[in-house]
Short mmCIF file of C-alpha atoms in Angstrom, two decimals:
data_model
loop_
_atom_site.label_atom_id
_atom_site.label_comp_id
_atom_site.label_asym_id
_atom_site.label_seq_id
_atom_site.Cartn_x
_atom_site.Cartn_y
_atom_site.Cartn_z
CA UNK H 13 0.00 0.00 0.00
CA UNK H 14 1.18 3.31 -0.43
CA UNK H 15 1.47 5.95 2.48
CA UNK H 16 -1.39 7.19 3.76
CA UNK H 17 -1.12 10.86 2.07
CA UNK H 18 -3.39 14.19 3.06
CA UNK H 19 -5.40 15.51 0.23
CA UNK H 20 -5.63 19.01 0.38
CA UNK H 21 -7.92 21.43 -1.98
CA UNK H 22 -5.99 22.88 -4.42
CA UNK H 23 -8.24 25.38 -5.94
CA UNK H 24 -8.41 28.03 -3.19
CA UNK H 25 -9.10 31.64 -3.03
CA UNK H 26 -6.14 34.10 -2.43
CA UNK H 27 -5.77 34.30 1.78
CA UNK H 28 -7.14 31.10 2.45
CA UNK H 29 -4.95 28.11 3.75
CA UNK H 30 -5.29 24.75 2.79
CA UNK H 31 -7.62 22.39 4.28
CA UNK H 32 -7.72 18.84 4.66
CA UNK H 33 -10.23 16.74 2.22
CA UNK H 34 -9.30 13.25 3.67
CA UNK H 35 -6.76 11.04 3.06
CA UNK H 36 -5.91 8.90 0.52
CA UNK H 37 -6.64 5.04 -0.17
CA UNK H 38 -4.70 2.85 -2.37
CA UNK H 39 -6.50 2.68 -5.87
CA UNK H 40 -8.42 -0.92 -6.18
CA UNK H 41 -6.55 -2.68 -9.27
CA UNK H 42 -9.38 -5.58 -9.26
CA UNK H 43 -13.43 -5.10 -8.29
CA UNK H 44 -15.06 -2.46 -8.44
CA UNK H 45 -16.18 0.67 -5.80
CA UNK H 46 -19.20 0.53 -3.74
CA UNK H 47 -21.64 3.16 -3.83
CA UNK H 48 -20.56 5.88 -1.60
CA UNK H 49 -16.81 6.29 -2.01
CA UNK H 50 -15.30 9.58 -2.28
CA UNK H 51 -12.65 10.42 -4.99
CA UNK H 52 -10.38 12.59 -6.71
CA UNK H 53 -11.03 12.38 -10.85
CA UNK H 54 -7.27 11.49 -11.60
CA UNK H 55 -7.65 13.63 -15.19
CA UNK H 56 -9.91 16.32 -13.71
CA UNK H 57 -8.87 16.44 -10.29
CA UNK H 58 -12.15 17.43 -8.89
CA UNK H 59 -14.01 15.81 -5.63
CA UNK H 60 -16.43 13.26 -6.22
CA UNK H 61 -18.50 10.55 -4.91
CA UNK H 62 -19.89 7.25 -6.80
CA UNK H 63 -23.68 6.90 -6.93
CA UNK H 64 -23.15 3.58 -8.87
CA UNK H 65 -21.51 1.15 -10.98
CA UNK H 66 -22.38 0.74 -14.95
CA UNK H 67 -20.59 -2.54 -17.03
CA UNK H 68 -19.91 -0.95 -20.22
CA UNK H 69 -18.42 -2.53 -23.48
CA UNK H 70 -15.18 -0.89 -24.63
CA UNK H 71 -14.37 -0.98 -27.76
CA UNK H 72 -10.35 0.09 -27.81
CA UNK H 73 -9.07 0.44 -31.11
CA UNK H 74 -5.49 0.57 -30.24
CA UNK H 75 -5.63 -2.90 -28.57
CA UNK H 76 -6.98 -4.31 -31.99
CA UNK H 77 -6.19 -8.00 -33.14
CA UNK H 78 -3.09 -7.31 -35.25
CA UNK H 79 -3.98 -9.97 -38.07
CA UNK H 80 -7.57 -8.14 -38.57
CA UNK H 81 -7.26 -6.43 -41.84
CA UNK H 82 -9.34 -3.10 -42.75
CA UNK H 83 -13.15 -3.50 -43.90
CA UNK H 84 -15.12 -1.38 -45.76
CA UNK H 85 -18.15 -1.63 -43.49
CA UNK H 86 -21.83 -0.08 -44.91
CA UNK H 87 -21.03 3.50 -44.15
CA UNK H 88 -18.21 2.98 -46.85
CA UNK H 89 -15.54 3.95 -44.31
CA UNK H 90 -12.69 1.50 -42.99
CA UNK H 91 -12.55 0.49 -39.96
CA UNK H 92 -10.47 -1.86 -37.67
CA UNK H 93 -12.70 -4.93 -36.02
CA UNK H 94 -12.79 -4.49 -32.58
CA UNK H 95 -14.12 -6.80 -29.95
CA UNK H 96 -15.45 -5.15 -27.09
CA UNK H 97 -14.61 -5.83 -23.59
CA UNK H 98 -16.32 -5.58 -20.00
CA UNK H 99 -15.24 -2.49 -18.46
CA UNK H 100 -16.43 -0.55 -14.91
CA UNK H 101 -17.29 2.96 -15.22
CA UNK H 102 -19.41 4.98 -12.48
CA UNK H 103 -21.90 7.70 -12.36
CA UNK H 104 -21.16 9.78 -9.88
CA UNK H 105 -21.96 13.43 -8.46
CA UNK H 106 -19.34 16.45 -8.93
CA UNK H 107 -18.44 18.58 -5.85
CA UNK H 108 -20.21 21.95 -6.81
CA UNK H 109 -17.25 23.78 -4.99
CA UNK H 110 -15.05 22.26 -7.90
CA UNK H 111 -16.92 23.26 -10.89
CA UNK H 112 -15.48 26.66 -11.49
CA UNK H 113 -12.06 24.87 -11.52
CA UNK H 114 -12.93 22.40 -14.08
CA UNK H 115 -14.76 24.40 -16.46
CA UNK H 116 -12.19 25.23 -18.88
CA UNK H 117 -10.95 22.09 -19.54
CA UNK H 118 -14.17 19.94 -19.06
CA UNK H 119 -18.00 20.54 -19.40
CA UNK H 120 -18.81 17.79 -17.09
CA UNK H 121 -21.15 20.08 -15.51
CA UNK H 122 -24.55 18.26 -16.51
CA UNK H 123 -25.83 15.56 -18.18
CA UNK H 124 -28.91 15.96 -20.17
CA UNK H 125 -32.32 14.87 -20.69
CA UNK H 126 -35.27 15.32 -23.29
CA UNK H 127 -37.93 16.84 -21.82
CA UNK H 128 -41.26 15.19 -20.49
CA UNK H 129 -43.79 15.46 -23.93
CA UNK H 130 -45.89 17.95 -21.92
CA UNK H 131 -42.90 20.04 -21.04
CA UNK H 132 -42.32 22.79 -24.00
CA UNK H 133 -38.01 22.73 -23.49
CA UNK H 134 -36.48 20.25 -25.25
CA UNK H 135 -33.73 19.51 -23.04
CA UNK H 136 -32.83 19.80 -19.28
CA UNK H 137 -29.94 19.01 -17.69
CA UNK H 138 -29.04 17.67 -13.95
CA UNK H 139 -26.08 19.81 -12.91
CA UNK H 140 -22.75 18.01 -11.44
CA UNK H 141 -22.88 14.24 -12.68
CA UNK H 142 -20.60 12.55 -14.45
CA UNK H 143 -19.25 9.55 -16.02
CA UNK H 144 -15.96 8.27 -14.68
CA UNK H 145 -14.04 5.16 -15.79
CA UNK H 146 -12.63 2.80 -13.02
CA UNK H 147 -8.97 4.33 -13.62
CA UNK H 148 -10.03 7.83 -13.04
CA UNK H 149 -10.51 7.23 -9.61
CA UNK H 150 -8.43 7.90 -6.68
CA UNK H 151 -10.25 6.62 -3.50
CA UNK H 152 -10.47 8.80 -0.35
CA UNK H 153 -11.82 8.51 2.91
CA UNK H 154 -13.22 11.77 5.14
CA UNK H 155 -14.29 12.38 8.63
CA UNK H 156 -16.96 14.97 6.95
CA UNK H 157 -20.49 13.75 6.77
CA UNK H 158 -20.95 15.80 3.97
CA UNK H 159 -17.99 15.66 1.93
CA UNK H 160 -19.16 16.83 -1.14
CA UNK H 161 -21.50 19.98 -1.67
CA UNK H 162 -24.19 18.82 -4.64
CA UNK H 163 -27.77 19.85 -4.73
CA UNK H 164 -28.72 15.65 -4.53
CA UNK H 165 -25.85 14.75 -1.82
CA UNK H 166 -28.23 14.61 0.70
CA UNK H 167 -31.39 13.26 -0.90
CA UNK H 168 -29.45 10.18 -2.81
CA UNK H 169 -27.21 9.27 0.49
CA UNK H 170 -27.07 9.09 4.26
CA UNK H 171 -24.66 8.84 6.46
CA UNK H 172 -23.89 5.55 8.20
CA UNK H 173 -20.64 5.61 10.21
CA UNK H 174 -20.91 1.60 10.63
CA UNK H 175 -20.75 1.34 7.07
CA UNK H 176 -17.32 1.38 4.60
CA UNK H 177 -17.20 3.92 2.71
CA UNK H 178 -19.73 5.21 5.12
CA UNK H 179 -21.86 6.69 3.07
CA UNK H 180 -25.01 4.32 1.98
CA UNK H 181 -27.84 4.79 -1.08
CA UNK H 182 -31.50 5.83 0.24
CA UNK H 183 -34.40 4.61 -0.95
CA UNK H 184 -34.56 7.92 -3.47
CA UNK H 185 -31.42 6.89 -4.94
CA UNK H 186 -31.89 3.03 -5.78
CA UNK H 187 -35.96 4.82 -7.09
CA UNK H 188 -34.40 6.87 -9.50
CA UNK H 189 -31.59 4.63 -11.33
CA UNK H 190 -34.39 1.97 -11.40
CA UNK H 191 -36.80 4.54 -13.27
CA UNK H 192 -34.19 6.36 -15.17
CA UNK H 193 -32.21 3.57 -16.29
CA UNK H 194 -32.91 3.62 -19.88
CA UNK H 195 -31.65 7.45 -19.97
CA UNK H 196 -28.34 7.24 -17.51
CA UNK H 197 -27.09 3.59 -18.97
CA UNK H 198 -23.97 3.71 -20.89
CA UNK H 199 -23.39 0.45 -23.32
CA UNK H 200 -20.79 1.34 -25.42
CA UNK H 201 -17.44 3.13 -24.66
CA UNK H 202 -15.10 3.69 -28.50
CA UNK H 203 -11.74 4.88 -27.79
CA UNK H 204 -8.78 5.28 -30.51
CA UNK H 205 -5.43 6.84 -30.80
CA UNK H 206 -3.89 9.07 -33.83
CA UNK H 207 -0.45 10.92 -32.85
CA UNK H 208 -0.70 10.53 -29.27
CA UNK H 209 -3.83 12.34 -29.05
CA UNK H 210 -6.70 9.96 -27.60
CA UNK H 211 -10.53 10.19 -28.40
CA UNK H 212 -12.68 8.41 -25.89
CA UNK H 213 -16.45 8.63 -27.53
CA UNK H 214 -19.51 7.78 -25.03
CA UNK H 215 -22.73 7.49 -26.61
CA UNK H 216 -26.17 7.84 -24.54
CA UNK H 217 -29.98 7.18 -26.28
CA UNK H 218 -32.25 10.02 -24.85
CA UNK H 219 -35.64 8.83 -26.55
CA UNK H 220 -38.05 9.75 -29.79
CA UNK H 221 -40.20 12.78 -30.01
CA UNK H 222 -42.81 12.56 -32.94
CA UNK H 223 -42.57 15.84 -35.07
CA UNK H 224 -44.69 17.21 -38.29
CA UNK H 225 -45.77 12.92 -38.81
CA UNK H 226 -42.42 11.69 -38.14
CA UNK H 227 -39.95 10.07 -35.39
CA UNK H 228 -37.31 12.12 -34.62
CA UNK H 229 -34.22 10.20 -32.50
CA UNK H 230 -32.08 11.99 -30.05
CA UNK H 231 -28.83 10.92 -29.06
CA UNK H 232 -26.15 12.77 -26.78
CA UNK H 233 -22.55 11.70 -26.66
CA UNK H 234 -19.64 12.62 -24.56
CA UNK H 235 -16.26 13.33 -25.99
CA UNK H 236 -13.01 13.00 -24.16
CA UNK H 237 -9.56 14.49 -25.74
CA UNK H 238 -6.09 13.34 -24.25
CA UNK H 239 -2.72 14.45 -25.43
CA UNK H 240 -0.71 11.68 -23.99
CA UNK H 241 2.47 13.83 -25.47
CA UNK H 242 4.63 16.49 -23.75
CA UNK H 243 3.64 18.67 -26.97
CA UNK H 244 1.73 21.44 -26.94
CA UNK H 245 -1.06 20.93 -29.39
CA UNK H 246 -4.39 22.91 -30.34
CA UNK H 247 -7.89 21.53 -31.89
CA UNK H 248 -8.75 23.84 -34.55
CA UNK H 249 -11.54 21.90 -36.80
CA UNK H 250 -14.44 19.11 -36.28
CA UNK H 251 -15.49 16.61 -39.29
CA UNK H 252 -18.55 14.68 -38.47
CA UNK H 253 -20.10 12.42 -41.06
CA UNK H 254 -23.71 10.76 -39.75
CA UNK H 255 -25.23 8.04 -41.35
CA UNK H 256 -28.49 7.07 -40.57
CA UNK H 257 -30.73 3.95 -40.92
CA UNK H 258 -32.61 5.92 -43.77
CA UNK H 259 -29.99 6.08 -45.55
CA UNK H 260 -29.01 9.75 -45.52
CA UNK H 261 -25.28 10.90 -45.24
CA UNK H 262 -24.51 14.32 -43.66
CA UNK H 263 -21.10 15.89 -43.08
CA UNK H 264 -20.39 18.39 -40.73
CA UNK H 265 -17.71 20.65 -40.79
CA UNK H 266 -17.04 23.48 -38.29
CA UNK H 267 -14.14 25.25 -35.83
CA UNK H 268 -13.12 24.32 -32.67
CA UNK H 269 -15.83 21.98 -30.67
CA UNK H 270 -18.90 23.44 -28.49
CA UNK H 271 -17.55 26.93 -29.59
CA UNK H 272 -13.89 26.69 -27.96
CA UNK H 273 -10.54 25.26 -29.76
CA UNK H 274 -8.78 23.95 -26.51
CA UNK H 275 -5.40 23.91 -26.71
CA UNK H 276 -4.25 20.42 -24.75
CA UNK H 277 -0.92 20.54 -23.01
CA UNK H 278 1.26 19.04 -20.40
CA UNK H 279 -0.46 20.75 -17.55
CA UNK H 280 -3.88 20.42 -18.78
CA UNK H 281 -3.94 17.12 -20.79
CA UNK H 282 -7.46 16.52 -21.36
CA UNK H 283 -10.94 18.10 -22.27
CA UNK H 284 -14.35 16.78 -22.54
CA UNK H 285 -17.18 17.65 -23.64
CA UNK H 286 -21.02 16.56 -24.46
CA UNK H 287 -23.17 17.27 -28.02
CA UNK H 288 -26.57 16.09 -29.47
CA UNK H 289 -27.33 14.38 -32.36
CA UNK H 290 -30.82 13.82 -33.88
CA UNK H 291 -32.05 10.88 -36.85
CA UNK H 292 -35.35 10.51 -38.30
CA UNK H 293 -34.66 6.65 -38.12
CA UNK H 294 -34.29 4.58 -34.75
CA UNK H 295 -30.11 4.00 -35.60
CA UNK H 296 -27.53 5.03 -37.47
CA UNK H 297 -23.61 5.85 -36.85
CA UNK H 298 -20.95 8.76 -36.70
CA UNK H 299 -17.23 9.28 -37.58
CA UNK H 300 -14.99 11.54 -38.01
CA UNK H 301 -11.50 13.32 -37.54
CA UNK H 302 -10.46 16.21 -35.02
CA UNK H 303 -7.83 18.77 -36.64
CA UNK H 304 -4.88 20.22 -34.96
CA UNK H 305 -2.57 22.72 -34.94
CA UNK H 306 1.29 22.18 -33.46
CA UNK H 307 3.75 25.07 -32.54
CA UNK H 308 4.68 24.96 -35.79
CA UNK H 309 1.99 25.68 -37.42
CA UNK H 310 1.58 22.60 -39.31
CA UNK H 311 -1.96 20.34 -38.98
CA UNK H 312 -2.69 16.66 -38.46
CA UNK H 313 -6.15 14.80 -38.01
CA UNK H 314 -6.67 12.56 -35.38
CA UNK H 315 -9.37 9.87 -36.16
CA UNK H 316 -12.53 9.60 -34.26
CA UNK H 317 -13.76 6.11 -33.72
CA UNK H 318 -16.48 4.69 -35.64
CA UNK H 319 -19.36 4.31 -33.07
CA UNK H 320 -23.33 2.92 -33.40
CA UNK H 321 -26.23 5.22 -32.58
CA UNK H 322 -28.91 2.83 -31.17
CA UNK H 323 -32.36 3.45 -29.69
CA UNK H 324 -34.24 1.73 -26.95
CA UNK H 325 -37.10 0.16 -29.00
CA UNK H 326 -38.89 -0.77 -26.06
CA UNK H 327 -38.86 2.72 -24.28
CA UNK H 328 -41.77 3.15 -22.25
CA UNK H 329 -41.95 6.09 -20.72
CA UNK H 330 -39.90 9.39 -21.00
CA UNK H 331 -37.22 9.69 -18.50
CA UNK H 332 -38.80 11.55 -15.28
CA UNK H 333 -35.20 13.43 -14.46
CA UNK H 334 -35.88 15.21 -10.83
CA UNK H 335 -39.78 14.58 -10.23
CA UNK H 336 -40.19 12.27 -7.38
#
């Protein structure tokens, strides 16, 4: 095990002194985390705490079978055959204290929702949870019985000093993955390298509206962006194509992502981000290529990985979000 270190917050206003956040607990290499444990988002570095545990498929491109040779597959892009495997990732709530620290470099802020049908907005959003994959996470333990500051802290856990981590789910919590499932489940995780830059692509189904005699789709999917280089590099461009069941093919071309071109370096490594994607047909799938820019001035695309969009066919009801 390695010594037991003091976390400390590191985002703190000029005059203040550091506090103690807990203490460190040697990362679990096998199993998973229980629901309840505090952590530090290894990438991030913000404060969190796991609501629960999702098995996703992970479809890693640069661990592909070496003999598998390119196919053209029915979008009439190659692609490398990848065989996905079982892999732990969490939902889990953000600290809200932490937010204003993270925002440049990661719009893990909210995940969103369609709307109920009688509700006129499209989309909502619940602030402050996030998706993190097993790795990201490095454990803690507190004396605080309420570590983290988040708007559902309270109404999804109790404390329960008997307990380890001592934090356990109520009643509200275990209600609203049951109902929500279909909304919060991630399946698939894609993930592929191109020049030491590393796209991790996680795709979420978020139901059918019927519009002017039609189906419309919606889809929303998280993008992650490591430079896993000393390098200082800059995304500049986005090239989407989306194929859809119907059989329409649509490119999009545009600067930067979400209307920023983050520049990724050795200090801040990583950004994420989420989008939307609508289809008038109940699947389809997106590709694509991220440009940078070096130092130098010079460009180079890093791929995107091919990845499916796929509805729930046997959606019931819309997701109910926050009503209890």
């Amino acid at each position: 095990l390695p010594p037991r270190r003091h976390l400390s917050s590191r985002n703190r206003p000029e005059g203040k002194v550091l506090e103690t956040v807990g203490v460190f607990e040697a990362p679990k290499q096998h199993g998973k985390y229980e629901t309840g444990q505090l952590f530090l988002h290894s990438v991030f570095g913000y404060r969190g705490i796991v609501l629960f545990p999702w098995q996703a498929r992970l479809y890693d491109r640069d661990v592909a079978s070496p003999v598998t040779e390119k196919s053209e597959n029915a979008a009439g892009h190659g692609s490398k055959e990848v065989k996905g495997k079982t892999h732990t990732y969490y939902q889990v709530l953000i600290d809200a204290r932490d937010c204003p620290h993270i925002s440049q470099r990661s719009q893990t802020e909210a995940v969103t929702f369609l709307a109920n049908h009688d509700d006129s907005r499209a989309l909502y959003a619940i602030p402050g949870l996030d998706y993190v994959s097993h790795e990201d996470i490095l454990p803690y333990s507190s004396t605080d019985q309420v570590p983290i500051q988040h708007e559902l802290f309270e109404r999804f856990l109790m404390y329960d000093q008997t307990k380890v981590p001592p934090f356990v789910a109520r009643d509200t919590l275990c209600a609203w993955q049951e109902k929500n499932h279909p909304w919060l489940e991630l399946s698939d995780v894609h993930r592929e390298t191109t020049e030491n830059i590393r796209v991790t692509v996680i795709p979420f189904y978020m139901g059918m509206r019927e519009a002017q005699n039609s189906h419309v789709y919606w889809w929303r999917y998280c993008i992650r962006l490591e430079n896993l280089d000393s390098e200082v590099v800059q995304l500049r461009e986005r090239h989407w194509r989306i194929f859809s069941l119907s059989g329409t093919l649509e490119t999009v071309r545009g600067r930067g992502v979400v209307g920023r071109e983050p520049v990724l370096s050795k200090e801040q490594p990583a950004f994420q981000y989420s989008s939307h994607v609508s289809l008038q047909a109940s699947s389809g799938h997106m590709w694509g290529t991220f440009r940078f820019e070096r130092p130098d001035g010079s460009h180079f695309d890093v791929r995107i990985p091919p990845f499916s969009l796929e509805s729930n066919k046997d959606e019931k009801t819309p997701p109910s979000g926050l009503h209890w």
